[in-house]
Every structure is written in structure tokens, then in C-alpha cells.
Amino acid sequence: MGYQAQGPVIPPQSNLDDRETLVSEQKHKGKTYHQFTAVFNVVNSIIGSGIIGLPYSMKQAGFPLGILLLFGVSYVTDFSLILLIKGGALSGTDTYQSLVNKTFGFPGYILLSVLQFFYPFIAMISYNIITGDTLSKVFQRIPGVDPENLLIGRHFIIVLSTAAFALPLSLYRDIAKLGKISFLSTVLTTLILGIVMARVVSLSPYIPKTEDAWVFAKPSAIQALGVMSFAFICHHNCFLVYGSLEDPTVAKWSRIIHTSTLASVLISTLFATCGYLTFTGFTQGDLFENYCRNDDLVTFGRFCYAVTVILTYPIECFVTREGVLCAAPLIFIIPSACYLKLSEEPRTHSDKIMSCVMLPVGVMVMVTGLLMAVTNPQDCTHGQEMFYCFPDNLSLTNISVSHLQLTTQLSLLNSSIFQ
């Protein structure tokens, strides 16, 4: 019997179809996963920690105008994040620095590099301070714990949280791996929002309203714009998130940004509204400073917030509320300036019109906001209890309620809510 050559073994057609279907599903799941993580990374960058200062921005701007400005900043954030990626596509660059370098040369590159360094540097300092101050108050509420114990001091907490959590999370090379961390941070932020919403119902009737509580607009609205800008800024890492996508395109990025911004502005508006309605003119830059220390529900909220700050640390989202010198260039000025120089669209194109509006507005916010921040710094009790936590304290000014009514309200507050 002679040798008969055999052709390659061809698997049954059904097996081929199953294999192709499996590979296709895995690719689809991979793309969906990357988009999912991108959405939560952007949301975490926006609301992960800066959300705590938004009620204070309502006090600065006037509540009605503050809400309008919040929606305006969210729209500008949405527009400028997409504009940056469009600029990168037009210039053939894939980083913020290379985009500015190709558009404005070495001087522009140096300016952006300084801002990009200054921004996360202060962010890291802010995160450490917030974590230390917040967790120390949480641990002091544990029964039997000595408030003077060094293990619950802010310095020890800062060193421990940085070494054990923030630093290891910051060592990831691919920002997509932070998607689950960002999802957890968003969940915790939602819990904090629920606590703030619960307290607006239980606390608001007992907190006196200031005379200017419902003024439409106030002169410090520019400062409020700076607070909101820092709450929404995430432009410094947008190219990193964009690069983590599977087959990144401007259209796909636009969908992600629209979804992220919409979720962020809804959560931010609810938080700002509930926080301000609770304390009106007494609202502080750190909303948790307004709550009494013997409020255990808020103590849990403080713990969630501290964890959120630690989880936001690797994203390097700036949380400080008075730094318009950096926020305005990164959000308003640089993205619009790059696009205006690179784009060949006609002047009547909607993107160019919006960019022409953003550029002078950004300059105005930067200059005016900086001057106002220096001449009129925000006040904060820095750990001191507010007057309404003590029913016998009657040293109040500019309050449109009688002392008798206030004393009655505060007595009910302490007896019916915290005990």
C-alpha cells in the first residue's frame, strides 16, 4: 500500500464558529471593560474629593447663581476635555505636554510643565492633610480611645495611610488598572451624598438661616467659580485615560466624557444643594467642619470621605479650593488656545466660537479669582465646634431668629438627633 499524503486537519465548521464567537466576545468584553474603567476614572477625578467644597461655593456665589455656575463649569469641563483630544488628533500628539509643545513651542511646554508639577504637588499635600484631620476625628469617636494617643494623631495617620495605601496604588503603570479603585471611590461618594441628604432633613429645621441665604448673586462669585473649577478639573490625566482605551477614537472619548460629566454634575448638584440648604451662610470650605463631632452618622461619612481621598490620591485630582492660578489655565485657557491655533475650521464653527469665549473667561477667572483669594481668604473653624452644637451659646450675629426660638431649636437638635 502506497503512502497517501494527508492535507491539514480542518476542524469542523461549528468549532471554528464557536472559537471566533469566543474571541469576538472576549474582545467586546475587553473594550467594554476599558470604557467602564475610563468612565469611573474620570468620575473619580472630578468628584472623588473636591465635592466636599461645593456647598461652600454656593455660599460664595449666592445659591441660585451658584447652581447656574455649577452647570456652566460642568459644560466647559465636558467641552474642554473633548477639545484636548481633538487637539491631540490634529497635532498627532498623545500627551498634554507634547500637544502644547507642538502648538506653542518650548515656552508653552515649560509653562504647562510648571502647572502640571504645581498641580499634583499641592494635591498630594492637600490629600495628606485631609486624610490626617478627618481620620483623627473618626478615631476619637471610638469608645475608650484616648484623644491624646499618638496612634490617632494626624502625623501618624498620614504616614501610615500614605505608606500602606496611597503609595502602593500610585505605583501602577497603567491607569486602567485603577478602574476598580475608582468605582469603589464613587460608591463611597454616593454613600456620603446619602448622609448629607439625610442630614438636610434632620438638621436643617434646627439650624438658623442667615439673612443673605437666598440672595441670587454675591460679589465673591468669581471665587466660587474657582472652587468649582478645582472640583471638576481632571484635564491633567485625560490623555492617560484616553490612551487606556481599546482602539481610542474621538467619538468614543466623547461618549465617555458625556457620561462621566453627566453623572458628576448630578451628584455634585445634589451634594452642593443639600449641604448648603442645611447650613446656608454658615457653610464652610470643608462641609464636614459644619457637623457636630457627636454625630455618629456623619462620623461614618467622614471615614468614607477619608477613604475616598486615599483612593483618589493616585489619580492626582486637585482638591484644594483656592488655587485659580492653576485651574483656569488647565481648564479654560490652554485647551481652547491649542484648538484655535491648530484647527482649520471656519471662525463660525461652534467649537471655535466656544473656544473664543472660554479664553477670555479663563483669563478673567484666573486674575480676578487670584486677587480675591489673597484679599479675602475663606474662613474655617479648623476643628472647632460650631455654635449650634452647644445649646447654651447665644453669642450670635446676623441671624433672623429670636434667641428663645434658637435655644429651643438647639436643645431639640441635641436631644432628638445625637442621643
PDB file of N, CA and C in Angstrom, residues 41 45-46 81 84 94-97 112 115-117 119-121 123-124 127 175 230 232-241 312-319 326 330-331 335:
ATOM      1  N   ASN A  41     -12.829  56.319  36.188  1.00  0.00           N
ATOM      2  CA  ASN A  41     -11.616  57.099  36.444  1.00  0.00           C
ATOM      3  C   ASN A  41     -11.878  58.593  36.286  1.00  0.00           C
ATOM      4  N   SER A  45     -11.956  61.336  39.304  1.00  0.00           N
ATOM      5  CA  SER A  45     -11.111  62.525  39.230  1.00  0.00           C
ATOM      6  C   SER A  45     -11.911  63.790  39.518  1.00  0.00           C
ATOM      7  N   ILE A  46     -13.179  63.807  39.082  1.00  0.00           N
ATOM      8  CA  ILE A  46     -13.990  65.007  39.226  1.00  0.00           C
ATOM      9  C   ILE A  46     -14.562  65.136  40.636  1.00  0.00           C
ATOM     10  N   LEU A  81     -12.459  68.843  27.743  1.00  0.00           N
ATOM     11  CA  LEU A  81     -11.859  67.517  27.739  1.00  0.00           C
ATOM     12  C   LEU A  81     -11.892  66.892  26.350  1.00  0.00           C
ATOM     13  N   LEU A  84      -9.346  68.852  24.061  1.00  0.00           N
ATOM     14  CA  LEU A  84      -7.947  68.445  24.203  1.00  0.00           C
ATOM     15  C   LEU A  84      -7.625  67.240  23.317  1.00  0.00           C
ATOM     16  N   ASP A  94       0.000  62.612  21.712  1.00  0.00           N
ATOM     17  CA  ASP A  94      -0.779  61.772  22.618  1.00  0.00           C
ATOM     18  C   ASP A  94      -0.583  62.119  24.087  1.00  0.00           C
ATOM     19  N   THR A  95       0.012  63.284  24.368  1.00  0.00           N
ATOM     20  CA  THR A  95       0.122  63.767  25.744  1.00  0.00           C
ATOM     21  C   THR A  95      -0.183  65.252  25.767  1.00  0.00           C
ATOM     22  N   TYR A  96      -0.563  65.739  26.946  1.00  0.00           N
ATOM     23  CA  TYR A  96      -0.867  67.163  27.108  1.00  0.00           C
ATOM     24  C   TYR A  96       0.382  68.003  26.816  1.00  0.00           C
ATOM     25  N   GLN A  97       1.527  67.550  27.340  1.00  0.00           N
ATOM     26  CA  GLN A  97       2.758  68.312  27.148  1.00  0.00           C
ATOM     27  C   GLN A  97       3.174  68.384  25.685  1.00  0.00           C
ATOM     28  N   LEU A 112       3.335  74.768  30.780  1.00  0.00           N
ATOM     29  CA  LEU A 112       2.445  73.665  31.136  1.00  0.00           C
ATOM     30  C   LEU A 112       3.129  72.714  32.119  1.00  0.00           C
ATOM     31  N   LEU A 115       2.847  74.110  35.556  1.00  0.00           N
ATOM     32  CA  LEU A 115       1.485  73.955  36.067  1.00  0.00           C
ATOM     33  C   LEU A 115       1.188  72.498  36.404  1.00  0.00           C
ATOM     34  N   GLN A 116       1.643  71.596  35.543  1.00  0.00           N
ATOM     35  CA  GLN A 116       1.398  70.177  35.757  1.00  0.00           C
ATOM     36  C   GLN A 116       2.151  69.651  36.978  1.00  0.00           C
ATOM     37  N   PHE A 117       3.294  70.263  37.302  1.00  0.00           N
ATOM     38  CA  PHE A 117       4.015  69.874  38.512  1.00  0.00           C
ATOM     39  C   PHE A 117       3.381  70.498  39.748  1.00  0.00           C
ATOM     40  N   TYR A 119       0.396  71.497  40.218  1.00  0.00           N
ATOM     41  CA  TYR A 119      -0.949  70.965  40.456  1.00  0.00           C
ATOM     42  C   TYR A 119      -0.942  69.705  41.316  1.00  0.00           C
ATOM     43  N   PRO A 120      -0.290  68.604  40.900  1.00  0.00           N
ATOM     44  CA  PRO A 120      -0.305  67.402  41.739  1.00  0.00           C
ATOM     45  C   PRO A 120       0.503  67.537  43.017  1.00  0.00           C
ATOM     46  N   PHE A 121       1.517  68.408  43.024  1.00  0.00           N
ATOM     47  CA  PHE A 121       2.329  68.587  44.231  1.00  0.00           C
ATOM     48  C   PHE A 121       1.460  69.093  45.382  1.00  0.00           C
ATOM     49  N   ALA A 123      -1.752  68.943  45.407  1.00  0.00           N
ATOM     50  CA  ALA A 123      -2.809  67.950  45.600  1.00  0.00           C
ATOM     51  C   ALA A 123      -2.381  66.905  46.621  1.00  0.00           C
ATOM     52  N   MET A 124      -1.141  66.425  46.517  1.00  0.00           N
ATOM     53  CA  MET A 124      -0.676  65.412  47.447  1.00  0.00           C
ATOM     54  C   MET A 124      -0.624  65.941  48.876  1.00  0.00           C
ATOM     55  N   TYR A 127      -4.275  66.128  50.094  1.00  0.00           N
ATOM     56  CA  TYR A 127      -4.827  64.818  50.422  1.00  0.00           C
ATOM     57  C   TYR A 127      -4.325  64.323  51.769  1.00  0.00           C
ATOM     58  N   ILE A 175      -3.168  53.314  34.006  1.00  0.00           N
ATOM     59  CA  ILE A 175      -4.243  53.942  34.759  1.00  0.00           C
ATOM     60  C   ILE A 175      -5.535  53.138  34.670  1.00  0.00           C
ATOM     61  N   PHE A 230     -11.827  73.700  40.419  1.00  0.00           N
ATOM     62  CA  PHE A 230     -10.964  72.699  41.029  1.00  0.00           C
ATOM     63  C   PHE A 230     -11.703  71.414  41.328  1.00  0.00           C
ATOM     64  N   PHE A 232     -13.926  70.159  39.420  1.00  0.00           N
ATOM     65  CA  PHE A 232     -14.167  69.465  38.161  1.00  0.00           C
ATOM     66  C   PHE A 232     -12.906  69.214  37.339  1.00  0.00           C
ATOM     67  N   ILE A 233     -11.778  69.709  37.781  1.00  0.00           N
ATOM     68  CA  ILE A 233     -10.585  69.592  36.955  1.00  0.00           C
ATOM     69  C   ILE A 233     -10.067  68.153  36.936  1.00  0.00           C
ATOM     70  N   CYS A 234      -9.837  67.653  35.759  1.00  0.00           N
ATOM     71  CA  CYS A 234      -9.217  66.333  35.583  1.00  0.00           C
ATOM     72  C   CYS A 234      -8.460  66.303  34.261  1.00  0.00           C
ATOM     73  N   HIS A 235      -8.135  67.474  33.744  1.00  0.00           N
ATOM     74  CA  HIS A 235      -7.540  67.591  32.423  1.00  0.00           C
ATOM     75  C   HIS A 235      -6.106  67.065  32.382  1.00  0.00           C
ATOM     76  N   HIS A 236      -5.434  67.088  33.518  1.00  0.00           N
ATOM     77  CA  HIS A 236      -4.036  66.688  33.530  1.00  0.00           C
ATOM     78  C   HIS A 236      -3.851  65.201  33.266  1.00  0.00           C
ATOM     79  N   ASN A 237      -4.903  64.392  33.451  1.00  0.00           N
ATOM     80  CA  ASN A 237      -4.750  62.963  33.197  1.00  0.00           C
ATOM     81  C   ASN A 237      -5.657  62.449  32.078  1.00  0.00           C
ATOM     82  N   CYS A 238      -6.269  63.368  31.301  1.00  0.00           N
ATOM     83  CA  CYS A 238      -7.229  62.914  30.283  1.00  0.00           C
ATOM     84  C   CYS A 238      -6.541  62.109  29.179  1.00  0.00           C
ATOM     85  N   PHE A 239      -5.296  62.472  28.811  1.00  0.00           N
ATOM     86  CA  PHE A 239      -4.597  61.711  27.772  1.00  0.00           C
ATOM     87  C   PHE A 239      -4.232  60.314  28.271  1.00  0.00           C
ATOM     88  N   LEU A 240      -3.963  60.182  29.587  1.00  0.00           N
ATOM     89  CA  LEU A 240      -3.682  58.867  30.143  1.00  0.00           C
ATOM     90  C   LEU A 240      -4.910  57.968  30.073  1.00  0.00           C
ATOM     91  N   VAL A 241      -6.067  58.531  30.441  1.00  0.00           N
ATOM     92  CA  VAL A 241      -7.309  57.756  30.389  1.00  0.00           C
ATOM     93  C   VAL A 241      -7.656  57.427  28.942  1.00  0.00           C
ATOM     94  N   THR A 312      -8.485  58.473  45.687  1.00  0.00           N
ATOM     95  CA  THR A 312      -8.344  59.461  44.622  1.00  0.00           C
ATOM     96  C   THR A 312      -6.895  59.911  44.470  1.00  0.00           C
ATOM     97  N   TYR A 313      -6.099  59.684  45.485  1.00  0.00           N
ATOM     98  CA  TYR A 313      -4.696  60.106  45.506  1.00  0.00           C
ATOM     99  C   TYR A 313      -3.935  59.703  44.239  1.00  0.00           C
ATOM    100  N   PRO A 314      -4.047  58.451  43.778  1.00  0.00           N
ATOM    101  CA  PRO A 314      -3.283  58.081  42.575  1.00  0.00           C
ATOM    102  C   PRO A 314      -3.721  58.818  41.324  1.00  0.00           C
ATOM    103  N   ILE A 315      -4.967  59.248  41.267  1.00  0.00           N
ATOM    104  CA  ILE A 315      -5.455  59.955  40.079  1.00  0.00           C
ATOM    105  C   ILE A 315      -4.903  61.379  40.036  1.00  0.00           C
ATOM    106  N   GLU A 316      -4.406  61.871  41.136  1.00  0.00           N
ATOM    107  CA  GLU A 316      -3.824  63.204  41.246  1.00  0.00           C
ATOM    108  C   GLU A 316      -4.823  64.303  40.877  1.00  0.00           C
ATOM    109  N   CYS A 317      -6.019  64.143  41.380  1.00  0.00           N
ATOM    110  CA  CYS A 317      -7.027  65.180  41.154  1.00  0.00           C
ATOM    111  C   CYS A 317      -6.904  66.225  42.241  1.00  0.00           C
ATOM    112  N   PHE A 318      -6.736  67.444  41.854  1.00  0.00           N
ATOM    113  CA  PHE A 318      -6.503  68.522  42.803  1.00  0.00           C
ATOM    114  C   PHE A 318      -7.751  68.811  43.615  1.00  0.00           C
ATOM    115  N   VAL A 319      -7.597  68.954  44.956  1.00  0.00           N
ATOM    116  CA  VAL A 319      -8.764  69.138  45.817  1.00  0.00           C
ATOM    117  C   VAL A 319      -8.789  70.500  46.489  1.00  0.00           C
ATOM    118  N   CYS A 326      -3.845  77.794  38.815  1.00  0.00           N
ATOM    119  CA  CYS A 326      -3.630  76.578  38.025  1.00  0.00           C
ATOM    120  C   CYS A 326      -4.885  76.127  37.309  1.00  0.00           C
ATOM    121  N   LEU A 330      -5.546  75.327  32.981  1.00  0.00           N
ATOM    122  CA  LEU A 330      -5.708  73.935  32.597  1.00  0.00           C
ATOM    123  C   LEU A 330      -7.090  73.633  32.041  1.00  0.00           C
ATOM    124  N   ILE A 331      -8.125  74.341  32.512  1.00  0.00           N
ATOM    125  CA  ILE A 331      -9.490  74.069  32.060  1.00  0.00           C
ATOM    126  C   ILE A 331      -9.909  75.008  30.937  1.00  0.00           C
ATOM    127  N   PRO A 335      -6.593  74.483  26.673  1.00  0.00           N
ATOM    128  CA  PRO A 335      -7.296  73.685  25.653  1.00  0.00           C
ATOM    129  C   PRO A 335      -7.861  74.510  24.509  1.00  0.00           C
TER     130      PRO A 335
END
